Amino acid sequence: LRGLETLNREIIAANDRDARLVSESLGLVAGVAVFAAWITAVLILFLIAASLWLIRGRIVGAITRMTALMTRLAEGDLNVPFRETSQINEIGAMENALKVFRDTATDRLEQAQRFQLVLDNAVDGIVTANDQGIIEMFNPAAEQMFGYNADEMIGGSLDMLMPESMPGNHVQFIGDYLDTGIAKIIGSKRELEGRHKDGTIFPIELAVTKLELGGRTLFTGMVSDIRERKQAELTKDQFVSTVSHELRTPLTSIRGSLGLLLGGALSEDAEKTAEMLTLASNNTDRLINLVNDLLDFER
């Protein structure tokens, strides 16, 4: 019995030792598990923070910057700075597309400014109207020619520039051309009459061309004020008429005198012969002086 009791105590002591070892092992495992849990939580938080930082720096920041750039472009500021991007994803593609848009818009703006300079400094009036005869462009030369400013004319009818005796002709020509394809004034020059704002009627030369822009049909007229040319032509005609008269009169006199002399009508009258010769000589001098004056005038 004492041996059994001793054996029992030893078994109990061994079990206690095993239990302590198991408990210590479980405590170690629990500590490792808790430590691993903390490490995992810290790593997760770090990954979340790093992801947020990357999203903010690489995506949100880029989108915010591009939004600001697009806002400035929409407001007409084409001097917005673009920085070189190393991103080869959609964000980088969007930023490069914005840069190409900015460069293209800048080129088109420069082209529009050059075109506007040409319009503003053109000697001839340039008027553009749609297929209903409504004016859409009116350059400074046309303003000076007709007395209207562009604000008065844009949105108005071409009839405002025509004499009251022929209203609707330009609009009718446009309509006939669109209906039949037969060009009457389009593609050629014609002399017509224009009406100034004060009601003055004056001669003009008009050349009309057809344009296709954005699916719309427009007509552009090049208008020249030919009042000076008409006055010059009138002066020339008067000048030619006067010169013809001044040439014809002495030539007729000379021809008549020579005809009398050659016909022998004055062969027996020396005084009359001398008178006819003097008349012919004077008229010859008159012609020579007239020709010399014409040469001096031509120089």
PDB file of C-alpha atoms in Angstrom:
ATOM      1  CA  LEU A   1       0.000   0.000   0.000  1.00  0.00           C
ATOM      2  CA  ARG A   2       2.810   2.377   0.868  1.00  0.00           C
ATOM      3  CA  GLY A   3       4.431   1.526  -2.468  1.00  0.00           C
ATOM      4  CA  LEU A   4       1.197   2.183  -4.307  1.00  0.00           C
ATOM      5  CA  GLU A   5       0.803   5.441  -2.412  1.00  0.00           C
ATOM      6  CA  THR A   6       4.329   6.467  -3.347  1.00  0.00           C
ATOM      7  CA  LEU A   7       3.734   5.453  -6.953  1.00  0.00           C
ATOM      8  CA  ASN A   8       0.502   7.463  -6.972  1.00  0.00           C
ATOM      9  CA  ARG A   9       2.279  10.547  -5.677  1.00  0.00           C
ATOM     10  CA  GLU A  10       4.951  10.189  -8.310  1.00  0.00           C
ATOM     11  CA  ILE A  11       2.283   9.793 -11.039  1.00  0.00           C
ATOM     12  CA  ILE A  12       0.467  12.888  -9.759  1.00  0.00           C
ATOM     13  CA  ALA A  13       3.750  14.836  -9.647  1.00  0.00           C
ATOM     14  CA  ALA A  14       4.556  13.701 -13.186  1.00  0.00           C
ATOM     15  CA  ASN A  15       1.090  14.763 -14.349  1.00  0.00           C
ATOM     16  CA  ASP A  16       1.554  18.127 -12.649  1.00  0.00           C
ATOM     17  CA  ARG A  17       4.872  18.582 -14.401  1.00  0.00           C
ATOM     18  CA  ASP A  18       3.304  17.644 -17.752  1.00  0.00           C
ATOM     19  CA  ALA A  19       0.434  20.005 -17.091  1.00  0.00           C
ATOM     20  CA  ARG A  20       2.814  22.846 -16.283  1.00  0.00           C
ATOM     21  CA  LEU A  21       4.774  22.148 -19.457  1.00  0.00           C
ATOM     22  CA  VAL A  22       1.588  22.090 -21.516  1.00  0.00           C
ATOM     23  CA  SER A  23       0.402  25.280 -19.853  1.00  0.00           C
ATOM     24  CA  GLU A  24       3.732  26.984 -20.473  1.00  0.00           C
ATOM     25  CA  SER A  25       3.661  25.804 -24.096  1.00  0.00           C
ATOM     26  CA  LEU A  26       0.105  27.088 -24.523  1.00  0.00           C
ATOM     27  CA  GLY A  27       1.111  30.402 -22.933  1.00  0.00           C
ATOM     28  CA  LEU A  28       4.016  30.705 -25.340  1.00  0.00           C
ATOM     29  CA  VAL A  29       1.790  29.840 -28.265  1.00  0.00           C
ATOM     30  CA  ALA A  30      -0.805  32.369 -27.088  1.00  0.00           C
ATOM     31  CA  GLY A  31       1.862  35.049 -26.742  1.00  0.00           C
ATOM     32  CA  VAL A  32       3.189  34.290 -30.199  1.00  0.00           C
ATOM     33  CA  ALA A  33      -0.363  34.397 -31.558  1.00  0.00           C
ATOM     34  CA  VAL A  34      -1.044  37.741 -29.891  1.00  0.00           C
ATOM     35  CA  PHE A  35       2.277  39.086 -31.161  1.00  0.00           C
ATOM     36  CA  ALA A  36       1.497  37.797 -34.637  1.00  0.00           C
ATOM     37  CA  ALA A  37      -1.937  39.403 -34.454  1.00  0.00           C
ATOM     38  CA  TRP A  38      -0.411  42.769 -33.518  1.00  0.00           C
ATOM     39  CA  ILE A  39       2.182  42.448 -36.265  1.00  0.00           C
ATOM     40  CA  THR A  40      -0.576  41.555 -38.757  1.00  0.00           C
ATOM     41  CA  ALA A  41      -2.710  44.492 -37.628  1.00  0.00           C
ATOM     42  CA  VAL A  42       0.261  46.857 -37.922  1.00  0.00           C
ATOM     43  CA  LEU A  43       1.097  45.504 -41.386  1.00  0.00           C
ATOM     44  CA  ILE A  44      -2.557  45.872 -42.495  1.00  0.00           C
ATOM     45  CA  LEU A  45      -2.679  49.439 -41.204  1.00  0.00           C
ATOM     46  CA  PHE A  46       0.620  50.174 -42.941  1.00  0.00           C
ATOM     47  CA  LEU A  47      -0.649  48.703 -46.199  1.00  0.00           C
ATOM     48  CA  ILE A  48      -3.886  50.694 -45.930  1.00  0.00           C
ATOM     49  CA  ALA A  49      -1.956  53.904 -45.233  1.00  0.00           C
ATOM     50  CA  ALA A  50       0.460  53.185 -48.085  1.00  0.00           C
ATOM     51  CA  SER A  51      -2.451  52.454 -50.428  1.00  0.00           C
ATOM     52  CA  LEU A  52      -4.198  55.663 -49.433  1.00  0.00           C
ATOM     53  CA  TRP A  53      -0.964  57.592 -49.916  1.00  0.00           C
ATOM     54  CA  LEU A  54      -0.466  56.030 -53.338  1.00  0.00           C
ATOM     55  CA  ILE A  55      -4.087  56.672 -54.319  1.00  0.00           C
ATOM     56  CA  ARG A  56      -3.839  60.269 -53.174  1.00  0.00           C
ATOM     57  CA  GLY A  57      -0.461  60.905 -54.733  1.00  0.00           C
ATOM     58  CA  ARG A  58      -0.797  58.941 -57.956  1.00  0.00           C
ATOM     59  CA  ILE A  59      -4.521  59.120 -58.720  1.00  0.00           C
ATOM     60  CA  VAL A  60      -6.420  61.707 -56.710  1.00  0.00           C
ATOM     61  CA  GLY A  61      -3.622  64.265 -56.975  1.00  0.00           C
ATOM     62  CA  ALA A  62      -3.270  63.693 -60.720  1.00  0.00           C
ATOM     63  CA  ILE A  63      -7.045  63.936 -61.255  1.00  0.00           C
ATOM     64  CA  THR A  64      -7.229  67.096 -59.138  1.00  0.00           C
ATOM     65  CA  ARG A  65      -4.385  68.625 -61.146  1.00  0.00           C
ATOM     66  CA  MET A  66      -6.000  67.670 -64.447  1.00  0.00           C
ATOM     67  CA  THR A  67      -9.344  69.054 -63.279  1.00  0.00           C
ATOM     68  CA  ALA A  68      -7.652  72.380 -62.547  1.00  0.00           C
ATOM     69  CA  LEU A  69      -5.955  72.308 -65.961  1.00  0.00           C
ATOM     70  CA  MET A  70      -9.242  71.522 -67.738  1.00  0.00           C
ATOM     71  CA  THR A  71     -10.961  74.353 -65.875  1.00  0.00           C
ATOM     72  CA  ARG A  72      -8.308  76.833 -67.023  1.00  0.00           C
ATOM     73  CA  LEU A  73      -8.517  75.513 -70.582  1.00  0.00           C
ATOM     74  CA  ALA A  74     -12.305  75.851 -70.519  1.00  0.00           C
ATOM     75  CA  GLU A  75     -11.858  79.481 -69.433  1.00  0.00           C
ATOM     76  CA  GLY A  76      -9.655  80.121 -72.468  1.00  0.00           C
ATOM     77  CA  ASP A  77      -6.273  80.113 -70.713  1.00  0.00           C
ATOM     78  CA  LEU A  78      -4.030  78.271 -73.161  1.00  0.00           C
ATOM     79  CA  ASN A  79      -0.827  79.106 -71.262  1.00  0.00           C
ATOM     80  CA  VAL A  80      -1.415  76.440 -68.630  1.00  0.00           C
ATOM     81  CA  PRO A  81       1.837  74.603 -67.764  1.00  0.00           C
ATOM     82  CA  PHE A  82       2.089  70.842 -68.241  1.00  0.00           C
ATOM     83  CA  ARG A  83       4.757  68.829 -66.471  1.00  0.00           C
ATOM     84  CA  GLU A  84       6.290  65.718 -67.923  1.00  0.00           C
ATOM     85  CA  THR A  85       4.627  62.600 -66.553  1.00  0.00           C
ATOM     86  CA  SER A  86       6.229  59.206 -66.145  1.00  0.00           C
ATOM     87  CA  GLN A  87       2.962  57.388 -65.711  1.00  0.00           C
ATOM     88  CA  ILE A  88       2.194  54.997 -68.536  1.00  0.00           C
ATOM     89  CA  ASN A  89      -1.320  54.182 -67.324  1.00  0.00           C
ATOM     90  CA  GLU A  90      -4.678  55.799 -68.044  1.00  0.00           C
ATOM     91  CA  ILE A  91      -3.796  58.818 -65.896  1.00  0.00           C
ATOM     92  CA  GLY A  92      -0.681  59.480 -67.949  1.00  0.00           C
ATOM     93  CA  ALA A  93      -2.626  58.987 -71.190  1.00  0.00           C
ATOM     94  CA  MET A  94      -5.250  61.507 -70.041  1.00  0.00           C
ATOM     95  CA  GLU A  95      -2.593  64.071 -69.131  1.00  0.00           C
ATOM     96  CA  ASN A  96      -0.858  63.625 -72.497  1.00  0.00           C
ATOM     97  CA  ALA A  97      -4.230  63.974 -74.246  1.00  0.00           C
ATOM     98  CA  LEU A  98      -4.820  67.263 -72.415  1.00  0.00           C
ATOM     99  CA  LYS A  99      -1.412  68.518 -73.527  1.00  0.00           C
ATOM    100  CA  VAL A 100      -2.173  67.606 -77.148  1.00  0.00           C
ATOM    101  CA  PHE A 101      -5.537  69.384 -76.820  1.00  0.00           C
ATOM    102  CA  ARG A 102      -3.809  72.495 -75.444  1.00  0.00           C
ATOM    103  CA  ASP A 103      -1.256  72.518 -78.281  1.00  0.00           C
ATOM    104  CA  THR A 104      -3.958  71.973 -80.927  1.00  0.00           C
ATOM    105  CA  ALA A 105      -6.152  74.717 -79.453  1.00  0.00           C
ATOM    106  CA  THR A 106      -3.168  77.071 -79.397  1.00  0.00           C
ATOM    107  CA  ASP A 107      -2.430  76.380 -83.070  1.00  0.00           C
ATOM    108  CA  ARG A 108      -6.068  76.929 -84.046  1.00  0.00           C
ATOM    109  CA  LEU A 109      -6.231  80.128 -82.020  1.00  0.00           C
ATOM    110  CA  GLU A 110      -3.133  81.438 -83.801  1.00  0.00           C
ATOM    111  CA  GLN A 111      -4.668  80.502 -87.160  1.00  0.00           C
ATOM    112  CA  ALA A 112      -7.903  82.270 -86.203  1.00  0.00           C
ATOM    113  CA  GLN A 113      -5.951  85.351 -85.113  1.00  0.00           C
ATOM    114  CA  ARG A 114      -4.032  85.401 -88.411  1.00  0.00           C
ATOM    115  CA  PHE A 115      -7.287  84.997 -90.336  1.00  0.00           C
ATOM    116  CA  GLN A 116      -8.863  87.815 -88.311  1.00  0.00           C
ATOM    117  CA  LEU A 117      -5.874  90.053 -89.059  1.00  0.00           C
ATOM    118  CA  VAL A 118      -6.346  89.373 -92.770  1.00  0.00           C
ATOM    119  CA  LEU A 119     -10.047  90.222 -92.487  1.00  0.00           C
ATOM    120  CA  ASP A 120      -9.409  93.354 -90.460  1.00  0.00           C
ATOM    121  CA  ASN A 121      -6.776  94.656 -92.868  1.00  0.00           C
ATOM    122  CA  ALA A 122      -8.395  93.626 -96.156  1.00  0.00           C
ATOM    123  CA  VAL A 123      -8.948  96.499 -98.584  1.00  0.00           C
ATOM    124  CA  ASP A 124     -12.174  95.009 -99.947  1.00  0.00           C
ATOM    125  CA  GLY A 125     -15.317  94.486 -97.935  1.00  0.00           C
ATOM    126  CA  ILE A 126     -15.916  90.860 -96.936  1.00  0.00           C
ATOM    127  CA  VAL A 127     -19.455  89.798 -96.075  1.00  0.00           C
ATOM    128  CA  THR A 128     -20.434  86.217 -95.189  1.00  0.00           C
ATOM    129  CA  ALA A 129     -24.069  85.089 -95.138  1.00  0.00           C
ATOM    130  CA  ASN A 130     -25.839  81.778 -94.644  1.00  0.00           C
ATOM    131  CA  ASP A 131     -28.191  80.098 -97.106  1.00  0.00           C
ATOM    132  CA  GLN A 132     -31.068  82.276 -95.823  1.00  0.00           C
ATOM    133  CA  GLY A 133     -29.245  85.501 -96.655  1.00  0.00           C
ATOM    134  CA  ILE A 134     -28.551  86.293 -92.979  1.00  0.00           C
ATOM    135  CA  ILE A 135     -25.207  88.034 -92.442  1.00  0.00           C
ATOM    136  CA  GLU A 136     -22.741  86.243 -90.143  1.00  0.00           C
ATOM    137  CA  MET A 137     -19.545  88.218 -90.762  1.00  0.00           C
ATOM    138  CA  PHE A 138     -18.901  91.864 -91.645  1.00  0.00           C
ATOM    139  CA  ASN A 139     -15.285  93.064 -91.775  1.00  0.00           C
ATOM    140  CA  PRO A 140     -14.006  96.625 -91.072  1.00  0.00           C
ATOM    141  CA  ALA A 141     -13.635  97.465 -94.785  1.00  0.00           C
ATOM    142  CA  ALA A 142     -17.330  96.629 -95.276  1.00  0.00           C
ATOM    143  CA  GLU A 143     -18.165  98.771 -92.238  1.00  0.00           C
ATOM    144  CA  GLN A 144     -16.362 101.730 -93.774  1.00  0.00           C
ATOM    145  CA  MET A 145     -17.896 101.098 -97.197  1.00  0.00           C
ATOM    146  CA  PHE A 146     -21.545 100.795 -96.119  1.00  0.00           C
ATOM    147  CA  GLY A 147     -21.517 102.916 -92.946  1.00  0.00           C
ATOM    148  CA  TYR A 148     -22.837 100.132 -90.689  1.00  0.00           C
ATOM    149  CA  ASN A 149     -20.863  98.554 -87.863  1.00  0.00           C
ATOM    150  CA  ALA A 150     -20.608  94.777 -87.542  1.00  0.00           C
ATOM    151  CA  ASP A 151     -22.971  94.625 -84.552  1.00  0.00           C
ATOM    152  CA  GLU A 152     -25.709  96.257 -86.631  1.00  0.00           C
ATOM    153  CA  MET A 153     -25.250  93.892 -89.571  1.00  0.00           C
ATOM    154  CA  ILE A 154     -24.599  90.472 -88.011  1.00  0.00           C
ATOM    155  CA  GLY A 155     -27.952  88.729 -87.851  1.00  0.00           C
ATOM    156  CA  GLY A 156     -29.445  91.141 -90.384  1.00  0.00           C
ATOM    157  CA  SER A 157     -30.439  90.541 -93.997  1.00  0.00           C
ATOM    158  CA  LEU A 158     -28.411  91.227 -97.136  1.00  0.00           C
ATOM    159  CA  ASP A 159     -31.324  93.425 -98.247  1.00  0.00           C
ATOM    160  CA  MET A 160     -29.945  96.150 -95.976  1.00  0.00           C
ATOM    161  CA  LEU A 161     -27.026  96.570 -98.378  1.00  0.00           C
ATOM    162  CA  MET A 162     -29.094  96.768-101.553  1.00  0.00           C
ATOM    163  CA  PRO A 163     -31.107  99.582-103.152  1.00  0.00           C
ATOM    164  CA  GLU A 164     -34.773  99.617-102.200  1.00  0.00           C
ATOM    165  CA  SER A 165     -35.660  99.075-105.854  1.00  0.00           C
ATOM    166  CA  MET A 166     -34.170  95.562-105.850  1.00  0.00           C
ATOM    167  CA  PRO A 167     -34.812  93.974-102.407  1.00  0.00           C
ATOM    168  CA  GLY A 168     -34.394  90.232-102.049  1.00  0.00           C
ATOM    169  CA  ASN A 169     -32.287  89.754-105.171  1.00  0.00           C
ATOM    170  CA  HIS A 170     -29.256  88.332-103.374  1.00  0.00           C
ATOM    171  CA  VAL A 171     -31.420  86.052-101.257  1.00  0.00           C
ATOM    172  CA  GLN A 172     -33.296  84.957-104.392  1.00  0.00           C
ATOM    173  CA  PHE A 173     -30.018  84.250-106.218  1.00  0.00           C
ATOM    174  CA  ILE A 174     -28.868  82.083-103.292  1.00  0.00           C
ATOM    175  CA  GLY A 175     -32.162  80.191-103.179  1.00  0.00           C
ATOM    176  CA  ASP A 176     -32.170  79.636-106.954  1.00  0.00           C
ATOM    177  CA  TYR A 177     -28.595  78.373-106.828  1.00  0.00           C
ATOM    178  CA  LEU A 178     -29.364  75.905-104.026  1.00  0.00           C
ATOM    179  CA  ASP A 179     -32.480  74.685-105.853  1.00  0.00           C
ATOM    180  CA  THR A 180     -31.091  74.419-109.382  1.00  0.00           C
ATOM    181  CA  GLY A 181     -27.305  74.453-109.002  1.00  0.00           C
ATOM    182  CA  ILE A 182     -27.116  77.143-111.693  1.00  0.00           C
ATOM    183  CA  ALA A 183     -24.725  79.908-110.647  1.00  0.00           C
ATOM    184  CA  LYS A 184     -25.715  83.428-111.648  1.00  0.00           C
ATOM    185  CA  ILE A 185     -23.539  85.567-109.422  1.00  0.00           C
ATOM    186  CA  ILE A 186     -21.644  82.822-107.583  1.00  0.00           C
ATOM    187  CA  GLY A 187     -18.132  82.237-108.868  1.00  0.00           C
ATOM    188  CA  SER A 188     -18.001  85.385-111.007  1.00  0.00           C
ATOM    189  CA  LYS A 189     -17.667  89.156-110.700  1.00  0.00           C
ATOM    190  CA  ARG A 190     -20.544  91.498-111.355  1.00  0.00           C
ATOM    191  CA  GLU A 191     -21.059  95.220-111.180  1.00  0.00           C
ATOM    192  CA  LEU A 192     -24.054  96.069-109.011  1.00  0.00           C
ATOM    193  CA  GLU A 193     -25.261  98.888-106.798  1.00  0.00           C
ATOM    194  CA  GLY A 194     -24.927  99.092-103.028  1.00  0.00           C
ATOM    195  CA  ARG A 195     -26.764 101.211-100.502  1.00  0.00           C
ATOM    196  CA  HIS A 196     -24.973 103.205 -97.805  1.00  0.00           C
ATOM    197  CA  LYS A 197     -26.500 103.576 -94.346  1.00  0.00           C
ATOM    198  CA  ASP A 198     -27.405 107.176 -95.213  1.00  0.00           C
ATOM    199  CA  GLY A 199     -29.314 105.973 -98.290  1.00  0.00           C
ATOM    200  CA  THR A 200     -26.636 106.860-100.847  1.00  0.00           C
ATOM    201  CA  ILE A 201     -26.536 104.482-103.826  1.00  0.00           C
ATOM    202  CA  PHE A 202     -23.062 103.764-105.181  1.00  0.00           C
ATOM    203  CA  PRO A 203     -21.559 101.281-107.675  1.00  0.00           C
ATOM    204  CA  ILE A 204     -19.869  98.141-106.365  1.00  0.00           C
ATOM    205  CA  GLU A 205     -18.150  95.101-107.818  1.00  0.00           C
ATOM    206  CA  LEU A 206     -19.202  91.823-106.188  1.00  0.00           C
ATOM    207  CA  ALA A 207     -17.575  88.382-106.295  1.00  0.00           C
ATOM    208  CA  VAL A 208     -19.375  85.584-104.418  1.00  0.00           C
ATOM    209  CA  THR A 209     -17.899  82.214-103.430  1.00  0.00           C
ATOM    210  CA  LYS A 210     -19.561  79.205-101.807  1.00  0.00           C
ATOM    211  CA  LEU A 211     -18.151  77.635 -98.619  1.00  0.00           C
ATOM    212  CA  GLU A 212     -18.955  74.376 -96.837  1.00  0.00           C
ATOM    213  CA  LEU A 213     -18.220  74.674 -93.114  1.00  0.00           C
ATOM    214  CA  GLY A 214     -19.329  72.227 -90.444  1.00  0.00           C
ATOM    215  CA  GLY A 215     -22.100  70.828 -92.605  1.00  0.00           C
ATOM    216  CA  ARG A 216     -23.430  74.326 -93.331  1.00  0.00           C
ATOM    217  CA  THR A 217     -23.445  76.219 -96.609  1.00  0.00           C
ATOM    218  CA  LEU A 218     -22.117  79.769 -96.430  1.00  0.00           C
ATOM    219  CA  PHE A 219     -21.596  82.421 -99.094  1.00  0.00           C
ATOM    220  CA  THR A 220     -18.803  84.972 -98.922  1.00  0.00           C
ATOM    221  CA  GLY A 221     -18.935  88.165-100.956  1.00  0.00           C
ATOM    222  CA  MET A 222     -15.867  90.258-101.818  1.00  0.00           C
ATOM    223  CA  VAL A 223     -17.174  93.790-102.310  1.00  0.00           C
ATOM    224  CA  SER A 224     -15.193  96.582-103.970  1.00  0.00           C
ATOM    225  CA  ASP A 225     -16.253 100.227-104.023  1.00  0.00           C
ATOM    226  CA  ILE A 226     -15.758 101.225-107.669  1.00  0.00           C
ATOM    227  CA  ARG A 227     -16.889 104.843-107.428  1.00  0.00           C
ATOM    228  CA  GLU A 228     -13.345 106.099-108.078  1.00  0.00           C
ATOM    229  CA  ARG A 229     -12.955 103.702-110.999  1.00  0.00           C
ATOM    230  CA  LYS A 230     -16.258 104.792-112.492  1.00  0.00           C
ATOM    231  CA  GLN A 231     -15.269 108.432-112.056  1.00  0.00           C
ATOM    232  CA  ALA A 232     -11.907 107.696-113.689  1.00  0.00           C
ATOM    233  CA  GLU A 233     -13.670 105.979-116.598  1.00  0.00           C
ATOM    234  CA  LEU A 234     -15.986 108.968-117.003  1.00  0.00           C
ATOM    235  CA  THR A 235     -13.040 111.356-116.893  1.00  0.00           C
ATOM    236  CA  LYS A 236     -11.233 109.214-119.447  1.00  0.00           C
ATOM    237  CA  ASP A 237     -14.236 109.200-121.762  1.00  0.00           C
ATOM    238  CA  GLN A 238     -14.555 112.975-121.459  1.00  0.00           C
ATOM    239  CA  PHE A 239     -10.850 113.344-122.061  1.00  0.00           C
ATOM    240  CA  VAL A 240     -10.942 111.109-125.151  1.00  0.00           C
ATOM    241  CA  SER A 241     -13.968 113.021-126.464  1.00  0.00           C
ATOM    242  CA  THR A 242     -12.243 116.360-125.947  1.00  0.00           C
ATOM    243  CA  VAL A 243      -8.971 115.184-127.511  1.00  0.00           C
ATOM    244  CA  SER A 244     -10.847 113.695-130.464  1.00  0.00           C
ATOM    245  CA  HIS A 245     -12.587 117.016-131.051  1.00  0.00           C
ATOM    246  CA  GLU A 246      -9.342 118.968-130.689  1.00  0.00           C
ATOM    247  CA  LEU A 247      -7.620 116.645-133.148  1.00  0.00           C
ATOM    248  CA  ARG A 248     -10.468 116.424-135.635  1.00  0.00           C
ATOM    249  CA  THR A 249     -11.020 120.191-136.015  1.00  0.00           C
ATOM    250  CA  PRO A 250      -7.490 121.190-137.168  1.00  0.00           C
ATOM    251  CA  LEU A 251      -7.154 118.019-139.251  1.00  0.00           C
ATOM    252  CA  THR A 252     -10.381 118.852-141.063  1.00  0.00           C
ATOM    253  CA  SER A 253      -9.123 122.375-141.728  1.00  0.00           C
ATOM    254  CA  ILE A 254      -5.766 121.115-143.006  1.00  0.00           C
ATOM    255  CA  ARG A 255      -7.435 118.512-145.177  1.00  0.00           C
ATOM    256  CA  GLY A 256      -9.778 121.132-146.644  1.00  0.00           C
ATOM    257  CA  SER A 257      -6.920 123.539-147.401  1.00  0.00           C
ATOM    258  CA  LEU A 258      -4.796 120.835-149.018  1.00  0.00           C
ATOM    259  CA  GLY A 259      -7.798 119.622-150.996  1.00  0.00           C
ATOM    260  CA  LEU A 260      -8.359 123.090-152.435  1.00  0.00           C
ATOM    261  CA  LEU A 261      -4.689 123.439-153.323  1.00  0.00           C
ATOM    262  CA  LEU A 262      -4.435 120.011-154.879  1.00  0.00           C
ATOM    263  CA  GLY A 263      -7.654 120.567-156.825  1.00  0.00           C
ATOM    264  CA  GLY A 264      -6.238 123.743-158.415  1.00  0.00           C
ATOM    265  CA  ALA A 265      -9.074 125.895-157.187  1.00  0.00           C
ATOM    266  CA  LEU A 266      -6.634 128.531-155.930  1.00  0.00           C
ATOM    267  CA  SER A 267      -3.868 128.175-158.500  1.00  0.00           C
ATOM    268  CA  GLU A 268      -4.577 131.633-160.028  1.00  0.00           C
ATOM    269  CA  ASP A 269      -5.005 133.456-156.682  1.00  0.00           C
ATOM    270  CA  ALA A 270      -1.660 133.717-154.947  1.00  0.00           C
ATOM    271  CA  GLU A 271      -3.163 135.568-151.978  1.00  0.00           C
ATOM    272  CA  LYS A 272      -5.779 132.864-151.347  1.00  0.00           C
ATOM    273  CA  THR A 273      -3.138 130.158-151.778  1.00  0.00           C
ATOM    274  CA  ALA A 274      -0.911 131.811-149.185  1.00  0.00           C
ATOM    275  CA  GLU A 275      -3.886 132.160-146.844  1.00  0.00           C
ATOM    276  CA  MET A 276      -4.734 128.453-147.159  1.00  0.00           C
ATOM    277  CA  LEU A 277      -1.087 127.457-146.619  1.00  0.00           C
ATOM    278  CA  THR A 278      -0.887 129.717-143.541  1.00  0.00           C
ATOM    279  CA  LEU A 279      -4.087 128.161-142.167  1.00  0.00           C
ATOM    280  CA  ALA A 280      -2.731 124.650-142.732  1.00  0.00           C
ATOM    281  CA  SER A 281       0.593 125.600-141.124  1.00  0.00           C
ATOM    282  CA  ASN A 282      -1.104 127.089-138.050  1.00  0.00           C
ATOM    283  CA  ASN A 283      -3.317 124.061-137.602  1.00  0.00           C
ATOM    284  CA  THR A 284      -0.274 121.804-138.001  1.00  0.00           C
ATOM    285  CA  ASP A 285       1.463 123.733-135.215  1.00  0.00           C
ATOM    286  CA  ARG A 286      -1.693 123.360-133.122  1.00  0.00           C
ATOM    287  CA  LEU A 287      -1.628 119.614-133.632  1.00  0.00           C
ATOM    288  CA  ILE A 288       2.069 119.400-132.801  1.00  0.00           C
ATOM    289  CA  ASN A 289       1.490 121.369-129.569  1.00  0.00           C
ATOM    290  CA  LEU A 290      -1.459 119.133-128.685  1.00  0.00           C
ATOM    291  CA  VAL A 291       0.595 115.968-129.232  1.00  0.00           C
ATOM    292  CA  ASN A 292       3.432 117.397-127.156  1.00  0.00           C
ATOM    293  CA  ASP A 293       0.967 118.223-124.368  1.00  0.00           C
ATOM    294  CA  LEU A 294      -0.370 114.663-124.510  1.00  0.00           C
ATOM    295  CA  LEU A 295       3.141 113.254-124.241  1.00  0.00           C
ATOM    296  CA  ASP A 296       3.907 115.502-121.284  1.00  0.00           C
ATOM    297  CA  PHE A 297       0.625 114.447-119.650  1.00  0.00           C
ATOM    298  CA  GLU A 298       1.441 110.754-120.240  1.00  0.00           C
ATOM    299  CA  ARG A 299       4.863 111.175-118.579  1.00  0.00           C
TER     300      ARG A 299
END
